[in-house]
Amino acid sequence: MIPRQFEYHAPQSVPDAIALLQKYGDTAKLLAGGHSLLPMMKIRFAVPEHLVDLGKIADLRGIREKGKELRIGAMTTENELIWSAIVQKQCPLLVEAARLIGDPQVRYKGTLGGDISHGDPGNDHPAIMLALGASFVLAGSDGERVVAADDFFLGLYDTALAPDEVLTEIRIPAMAKGTGWCYAKLKRKTGDFATAAAAVLLTMKRDTVKEVSIALTNAGETALKAREAEDSLRGNKLDDAAIAEAARLVMSISATRRLISAAALSTRSR
Ligand SMILES: Cc1cc2nc3c(=O)[nH]c(=O)nc-3n(C[C@H](O)[C@H](O)[C@H](O)COP(=O)(O)OP(=O)(O)OC[C@H]3O[C@@H](n4cnc5c(N)ncnc54)[C@H](O)[C@@H]3O)c2cc1C
């Protein structure tokens, strides 16, 4: 299908983009890499009358370090993350996840800010952001606010972004020295979204878990943080029994698992 007609705007600054969002209200949509929005427009799931392209706003690009934090402009693409020496050094989990996103075309155009703002539980960055304890700078007509990833993903395609707000920057604490990481993504073939995926950060003190962070992709209406599983591991010895119990607690929060359990219970009670 062909998207319905729209008017194209290319503001040069964040305040100009916000002014356009205010002017056109819910008939306007921000455009970043377009790799989620344009497919939705083609099937007319999204029918904006005004597209506000963030591509000409230089302030939304770039990766820098501020203290122990990485600060990444929302329009930074997946490939820019993958190729960044700073990200490779300070946050290798982000590089590992970005490498697994879509195909080369998606990674050339798709942006970190767009992946987060879309609010799709099948996207990889929401769980990565939860696992890393990231926060997001949102700029709107009332100024800027910083929202923790924990408070940002509200539901299916629903985030804490107000209609006139732009996600401008992603702030990620550098991974502590000695932290191990993994993003395990199950997908049917190269280029697919995750059937399900898990991000894990683990810091050990000898054979005891000092700190752990676990987040899940595509296991519910939003990315999920597996807090009970984390609590079961933190401060304890990491042996096979502890890992099995943590895996059980992780699976218990997945919506699919809850549906299967509910179906099994109702079958048994018949
Ligand atoms: C074939 C294919 C495979 C894919 N595979 C994966 C995958 O494996 N993993 C994965 O995570 N994603 C995948 N994607 C999605 C891809 O990563 C998208 O690029 C991403 O979801 C959206 O980023 P974008 O820059 O393209 O944003 P857009 O599509 O331009 O925008 C998405 C939404 O976010 C809003 N938005 C964008 N930027 C901002 C901002 N700065 N502030 C506020 N709102 C904003 C837009 O208004 C829109 O509603 C795939 C896409 C395709 C087409």
Short mmCIF file of C-alpha atoms and ligand atoms in Angstrom, two decimals:
data_model
loop_
_atom_site.label_atom_id
_atom_site.label_comp_id
_atom_site.label_asym_id
_atom_site.label_seq_id
_atom_site.Cartn_x
_atom_site.Cartn_y
_atom_site.Cartn_z
CA MET A 1 0.00 0.00 0.00
CA ILE A 2 1.00 3.65 -0.41
CA PRO A 3 0.98 6.04 2.60
CA ARG A 4 -1.62 8.79 2.54
CA GLN A 5 -0.41 12.26 1.57
CA PHE A 6 1.47 14.24 4.19
CA GLU A 7 3.32 17.51 4.49
CA TYR A 8 7.07 17.19 5.11
CA HIS A 9 8.92 19.48 7.54
CA ALA A 10 12.68 19.57 8.15
CA PRO A 11 13.37 21.74 11.24
CA GLN A 12 16.99 22.76 11.92
CA SER A 13 16.75 22.76 15.71
CA VAL A 14 15.01 20.96 18.58
CA PRO A 15 12.96 24.08 19.56
CA ASP A 16 11.75 24.31 15.92
CA ALA A 17 10.73 20.63 15.99
CA ILE A 18 8.85 21.15 19.26
CA ALA A 19 7.10 24.23 17.80
CA LEU A 20 5.91 22.11 14.84
CA LEU A 21 4.63 19.39 17.20
CA GLN A 22 2.73 22.05 19.15
CA LYS A 23 1.34 23.62 15.99
CA TYR A 24 0.10 20.41 14.39
CA GLY A 25 -0.78 18.41 17.53
CA ASP A 26 -1.73 14.78 17.00
CA THR A 27 -1.72 15.17 13.20
CA ALA A 28 2.11 15.34 13.36
CA LYS A 29 4.69 12.59 13.80
CA LEU A 30 8.45 12.80 14.27
CA LEU A 31 10.52 11.00 11.66
CA ALA A 32 13.93 9.57 12.60
CA GLY A 33 15.32 6.64 10.56
CA GLY A 34 11.82 5.77 9.33
CA HIS A 35 12.31 2.01 9.66
CA SER A 36 9.36 1.55 12.01
CA LEU A 37 7.25 4.57 11.12
CA LEU A 38 7.26 4.21 7.32
CA PRO A 39 6.19 0.52 7.34
CA MET A 40 3.32 1.55 9.65
CA MET A 41 2.37 4.40 7.29
CA LYS A 42 2.41 2.04 4.31
CA ILE A 43 -0.22 -0.19 5.94
CA ARG A 44 -1.98 2.99 7.16
CA PHE A 45 -1.64 1.95 10.77
CA ALA A 46 -0.13 5.44 11.17
CA VAL A 47 -1.63 8.26 9.08
CA PRO A 48 0.17 11.49 10.04
CA GLU A 49 -0.67 14.63 8.07
CA HIS A 50 2.67 16.20 8.99
CA LEU A 51 6.05 14.47 9.15
CA VAL A 52 8.66 16.33 11.20
CA ASP A 53 12.05 15.00 10.11
CA LEU A 54 14.73 15.15 12.83
CA GLY A 55 17.49 14.34 10.32
CA LYS A 56 18.73 17.92 9.87
CA ILE A 57 19.21 18.63 13.58
CA ALA A 58 22.94 18.31 14.21
CA ASP A 59 22.49 18.58 18.02
CA LEU A 60 20.73 15.20 18.04
CA ARG A 61 23.82 13.33 16.83
CA GLY A 62 27.01 12.29 18.52
CA ILE A 63 28.43 10.16 21.29
CA ARG A 64 30.39 11.63 24.18
CA GLU A 65 31.49 10.82 27.72
CA LYS A 66 30.46 12.99 30.65
CA GLY A 67 31.97 11.77 33.91
CA LYS A 68 31.08 8.10 34.17
CA GLU A 69 28.18 8.43 31.75
CA LEU A 70 27.83 7.90 28.02
CA ARG A 71 25.67 10.56 26.39
CA ILE A 72 24.31 9.56 23.02
CA GLY A 73 22.28 11.80 20.70
CA ALA A 74 18.89 10.31 19.84
CA MET A 75 19.60 10.38 16.06
CA THR A 76 22.70 8.21 16.41
CA THR A 77 22.32 5.19 14.15
CA GLU A 78 22.91 1.54 15.03
CA ASN A 79 26.06 1.48 12.88
CA GLU A 80 27.43 4.60 14.58
CA LEU A 81 27.00 2.76 17.91
CA ILE A 82 28.70 -0.36 16.55
CA TRP A 83 31.67 1.63 15.15
CA SER A 84 32.11 3.93 18.15
CA ALA A 85 35.37 3.33 20.05
CA ILE A 86 33.81 4.97 23.14
CA VAL A 87 30.77 2.67 23.11
CA GLN A 88 32.92 -0.40 22.43
CA LYS A 89 35.01 0.46 25.49
CA GLN A 90 32.39 1.75 27.93
CA CYS A 91 29.32 -0.21 26.96
CA PRO A 92 30.05 -3.36 24.93
CA LEU A 93 26.56 -4.74 25.65
CA LEU A 94 25.10 -1.94 23.52
CA VAL A 95 27.41 -2.84 20.63
CA GLU A 96 26.49 -6.53 20.91
CA ALA A 97 22.76 -5.70 20.79
CA ALA A 98 23.07 -3.19 17.91
CA ARG A 99 24.91 -5.79 15.82
CA LEU A 100 21.90 -8.10 16.13
CA ILE A 101 19.35 -5.54 14.93
CA GLY A 102 17.67 -6.12 11.56
CA ASP A 103 19.90 -6.07 8.49
CA PRO A 104 22.59 -3.64 7.21
CA GLN A 105 19.98 -1.26 5.75
CA VAL A 106 18.12 -1.04 9.06
CA ARG A 107 21.37 -0.48 10.95
CA TYR A 108 22.44 2.33 8.56
CA LYS A 109 19.19 4.28 8.95
CA GLY A 110 17.57 3.16 12.23
CA THR A 111 18.36 5.32 15.25
CA LEU A 112 18.78 4.57 18.94
CA GLY A 113 16.21 7.28 19.79
CA GLY A 114 13.67 5.92 17.30
CA ASP A 115 14.06 2.35 18.55
CA ILE A 116 13.40 3.51 22.13
CA SER A 117 10.61 6.01 21.34
CA HIS A 118 8.63 3.53 19.25
CA GLY A 119 7.70 1.59 22.41
CA ASP A 120 7.72 -1.76 20.61
CA PRO A 121 8.46 -4.64 23.04
CA GLY A 122 9.98 -6.52 20.09
CA ASN A 123 12.66 -3.85 19.66
CA ASP A 124 15.99 -4.65 21.29
CA HIS A 125 17.03 -1.33 22.84
CA PRO A 126 14.24 -1.04 25.44
CA ALA A 127 15.47 -4.14 27.32
CA ILE A 128 19.10 -3.09 26.82
CA MET A 129 18.29 0.33 28.33
CA LEU A 130 16.53 -1.30 31.32
CA ALA A 131 19.47 -3.64 31.88
CA LEU A 132 21.97 -0.76 31.72
CA GLY A 133 19.98 1.58 33.98
CA ALA A 134 19.80 4.26 31.27
CA SER A 135 17.84 7.50 31.38
CA PHE A 136 16.39 9.66 28.65
CA VAL A 137 16.34 13.44 28.14
CA LEU A 138 12.93 14.57 26.86
CA ALA A 139 12.62 18.13 25.54
CA GLY A 140 9.20 19.79 25.22
CA SER A 141 7.50 23.16 25.38
CA ASP A 142 7.96 23.21 29.19
CA GLY A 143 11.71 22.57 28.98
CA GLU A 144 13.70 19.39 29.58
CA ARG A 145 13.14 16.47 31.92
CA VAL A 146 15.14 13.31 32.52
CA VAL A 147 13.18 10.05 32.77
CA ALA A 148 14.67 6.74 33.91
CA ALA A 149 14.24 3.81 31.50
CA ASP A 150 12.38 2.08 34.38
CA ASP A 151 9.64 4.75 34.13
CA PHE A 152 9.60 5.24 30.36
CA PHE A 153 8.02 2.12 28.82
CA LEU A 154 4.35 2.25 29.79
CA GLY A 155 2.66 -0.27 27.48
CA LEU A 156 2.45 -1.54 23.92
CA TYR A 157 3.71 1.37 21.72
CA ASP A 158 3.14 3.60 24.75
CA THR A 159 5.92 5.58 26.42
CA ALA A 160 6.31 8.51 28.82
CA LEU A 161 6.87 10.88 25.83
CA ALA A 162 4.28 13.67 25.77
CA PRO A 163 2.86 14.54 22.31
CA ASP A 164 5.03 17.68 22.06
CA GLU A 165 8.23 16.08 23.37
CA VAL A 166 11.36 14.97 21.54
CA LEU A 167 13.76 12.38 22.98
CA THR A 168 17.05 14.22 22.56
CA GLU A 169 19.67 12.22 24.46
CA ILE A 170 20.21 8.80 25.97
CA ARG A 171 22.36 8.66 29.12
CA ILE A 172 23.99 5.36 30.03
CA PRO A 173 26.20 4.69 33.04
CA ALA A 174 29.49 3.15 31.91
CA MET A 175 29.59 -0.56 32.72
CA ALA A 176 31.54 -1.18 35.94
CA LYS A 177 35.00 -2.70 35.52
CA GLY A 178 34.88 -6.50 35.68
CA THR A 179 31.25 -6.68 34.59
CA GLY A 180 30.30 -9.57 32.31
CA TRP A 181 27.50 -9.15 29.78
CA CYS A 182 25.43 -11.02 27.26
CA TYR A 183 22.49 -10.32 24.96
CA ALA A 184 21.00 -13.67 23.97
CA LYS A 185 18.53 -13.16 21.10
CA LEU A 186 16.41 -15.97 19.71
CA LYS A 187 15.30 -15.26 16.14
CA ARG A 188 14.15 -17.50 13.36
CA LYS A 189 16.51 -16.10 10.72
CA THR A 190 19.00 -13.29 10.17
CA GLY A 191 17.26 -9.91 10.05
CA ASP A 192 14.26 -10.98 12.14
CA PHE A 193 13.02 -9.29 15.28
CA ALA A 194 13.58 -11.27 18.49
CA THR A 195 11.17 -14.10 19.18
CA ALA A 196 12.50 -13.42 22.67
CA ALA A 197 15.77 -12.12 24.06
CA ALA A 198 17.48 -11.52 27.39
CA ALA A 199 20.10 -8.98 28.41
CA VAL A 200 22.27 -9.83 31.41
CA LEU A 201 24.95 -7.84 33.24
CA LEU A 202 26.84 -9.65 35.97
CA THR A 203 29.52 -8.49 38.40
CA MET A 204 31.11 -11.14 40.64
CA LYS A 205 33.05 -10.85 43.89
CA ARG A 206 34.95 -14.16 43.93
CA ASP A 207 32.18 -16.81 43.64
CA THR A 208 29.42 -14.49 44.89
CA VAL A 209 27.17 -12.28 42.76
CA LYS A 210 27.91 -8.64 43.62
CA GLU A 211 25.54 -7.02 41.11
CA VAL A 212 23.22 -8.37 38.45
CA SER A 213 20.77 -6.87 35.97
CA ILE A 214 18.40 -8.88 33.76
CA ALA A 215 15.91 -7.54 31.18
CA LEU A 216 13.75 -9.23 28.57
CA THR A 217 12.72 -8.38 25.00
CA ASN A 218 9.37 -9.47 23.55
CA ALA A 219 8.21 -11.32 26.65
CA GLY A 220 5.36 -8.91 27.51
CA GLU A 221 3.68 -5.67 26.44
CA THR A 222 6.87 -3.79 27.26
CA ALA A 223 10.45 -4.77 27.87
CA LEU A 224 10.59 -6.34 31.33
CA LYS A 225 13.08 -6.12 34.20
CA ALA A 226 13.42 -9.45 36.00
CA ARG A 227 13.74 -8.01 39.51
CA GLU A 228 12.86 -11.15 41.51
CA ALA A 229 15.42 -13.16 39.58
CA GLU A 230 18.02 -10.45 40.20
CA ASP A 231 17.22 -10.45 43.95
CA SER A 232 17.53 -14.24 44.08
CA LEU A 233 21.08 -14.01 42.70
CA ARG A 234 22.45 -10.84 44.34
CA GLY A 235 24.76 -11.57 47.28
CA ASN A 236 24.60 -15.35 46.73
CA LYS A 237 26.88 -18.02 45.34
CA LEU A 238 26.44 -18.61 41.61
CA ASP A 239 25.96 -22.36 41.29
CA ASP A 240 23.74 -24.51 39.07
CA ALA A 241 20.83 -24.44 41.54
CA ALA A 242 20.96 -20.62 41.82
CA ILE A 243 21.01 -20.25 38.03
CA ALA A 244 18.09 -22.69 37.62
CA GLU A 245 16.03 -20.78 40.21
CA ALA A 246 16.85 -17.43 38.57
CA ALA A 247 15.85 -18.83 35.17
CA ARG A 248 12.54 -20.03 36.66
CA LEU A 249 11.86 -16.57 38.10
CA VAL A 250 12.77 -14.90 34.79
CA MET A 251 10.35 -17.14 32.88
CA SER A 252 7.57 -16.56 35.42
CA ILE A 253 7.27 -12.86 34.41
CA SER A 254 7.02 -13.54 30.68
CA ALA A 255 3.50 -12.97 29.32
CA THR A 256 3.77 -16.05 27.09
CA ARG A 257 4.67 -18.17 30.09
CA ARG A 258 1.73 -16.72 32.07
CA LEU A 259 -0.63 -17.51 29.17
CA ILE A 260 0.69 -21.08 28.90
CA SER A 261 0.33 -21.55 32.69
CA ALA A 262 -3.23 -20.14 32.65
CA ALA A 263 -4.15 -22.42 29.73
CA ALA A 264 -2.64 -25.45 31.52
CA LEU A 265 -4.56 -24.62 34.72
CA SER A 266 -7.88 -24.20 32.89
CA THR A 267 -7.29 -27.49 30.99
CA ARG A 268 -6.56 -29.31 34.27
CA SER A 269 -9.64 -27.88 36.00
CA ARG A 270 -12.00 -29.08 33.23
C1 LIG B 1 13.22 -5.37 8.29
C2 LIG B 1 13.33 -4.73 9.64
C3 LIG B 1 13.93 -5.44 10.67
C4 LIG B 1 14.05 -4.87 11.93
N1 LIG B 1 14.62 -5.59 12.93
C5 LIG B 1 14.76 -5.04 14.16
C6 LIG B 1 15.39 -5.75 15.23
O1 LIG B 1 15.82 -6.89 15.08
N2 LIG B 1 15.49 -5.12 16.42
C7 LIG B 1 15.04 -3.85 16.64
O2 LIG B 1 15.18 -3.33 17.74
N3 LIG B 1 14.43 -3.16 15.66
C8 LIG B 1 14.30 -3.71 14.44
N4 LIG B 1 13.69 -3.00 13.43
C9 LIG B 1 13.19 -1.65 13.74
C10 LIG B 1 14.30 -0.62 13.49
O3 LIG B 1 15.33 -0.80 14.43
C11 LIG B 1 13.77 0.82 13.56
O4 LIG B 1 14.76 1.60 12.96
C12 LIG B 1 13.47 1.36 14.96
O5 LIG B 1 12.47 0.62 15.60
C13 LIG B 1 12.92 2.79 14.89
O6 LIG B 1 13.97 3.70 14.72
P1 LIG B 1 13.90 4.76 13.56
O7 LIG B 1 15.05 5.66 13.74
O8 LIG B 1 13.79 4.07 12.25
O9 LIG B 1 12.56 5.54 13.94
P2 LIG B 1 11.26 5.91 13.10
O10 LIG B 1 10.73 4.73 12.39
O11 LIG B 1 11.52 7.12 12.27
O12 LIG B 1 10.29 6.33 14.29
C14 LIG B 1 9.71 5.36 15.14
C15 LIG B 1 8.76 6.06 16.12
O13 LIG B 1 9.51 6.79 17.10
C16 LIG B 1 9.17 8.19 17.06
N5 LIG B 1 10.45 8.89 17.23
C17 LIG B 1 11.58 8.68 16.51
N6 LIG B 1 12.59 9.42 17.01
C18 LIG B 1 12.08 10.11 18.06
C19 LIG B 1 12.63 11.04 19.00
N7 LIG B 1 13.94 11.39 18.95
N8 LIG B 1 11.83 11.55 19.95
C20 LIG B 1 10.53 11.17 20.02
N9 LIG B 1 9.95 10.30 19.18
C21 LIG B 1 10.71 9.77 18.19
C22 LIG B 1 8.53 8.41 15.68
O14 LIG B 1 7.62 9.49 15.70
C23 LIG B 1 7.84 7.08 15.47
O15 LIG B 1 6.62 7.06 16.17
C24 LIG B 1 13.56 -3.54 12.17
C25 LIG B 1 12.97 -2.83 11.11
C26 LIG B 1 12.85 -3.40 9.86
C27 LIG B 1 12.22 -2.61 8.75
#
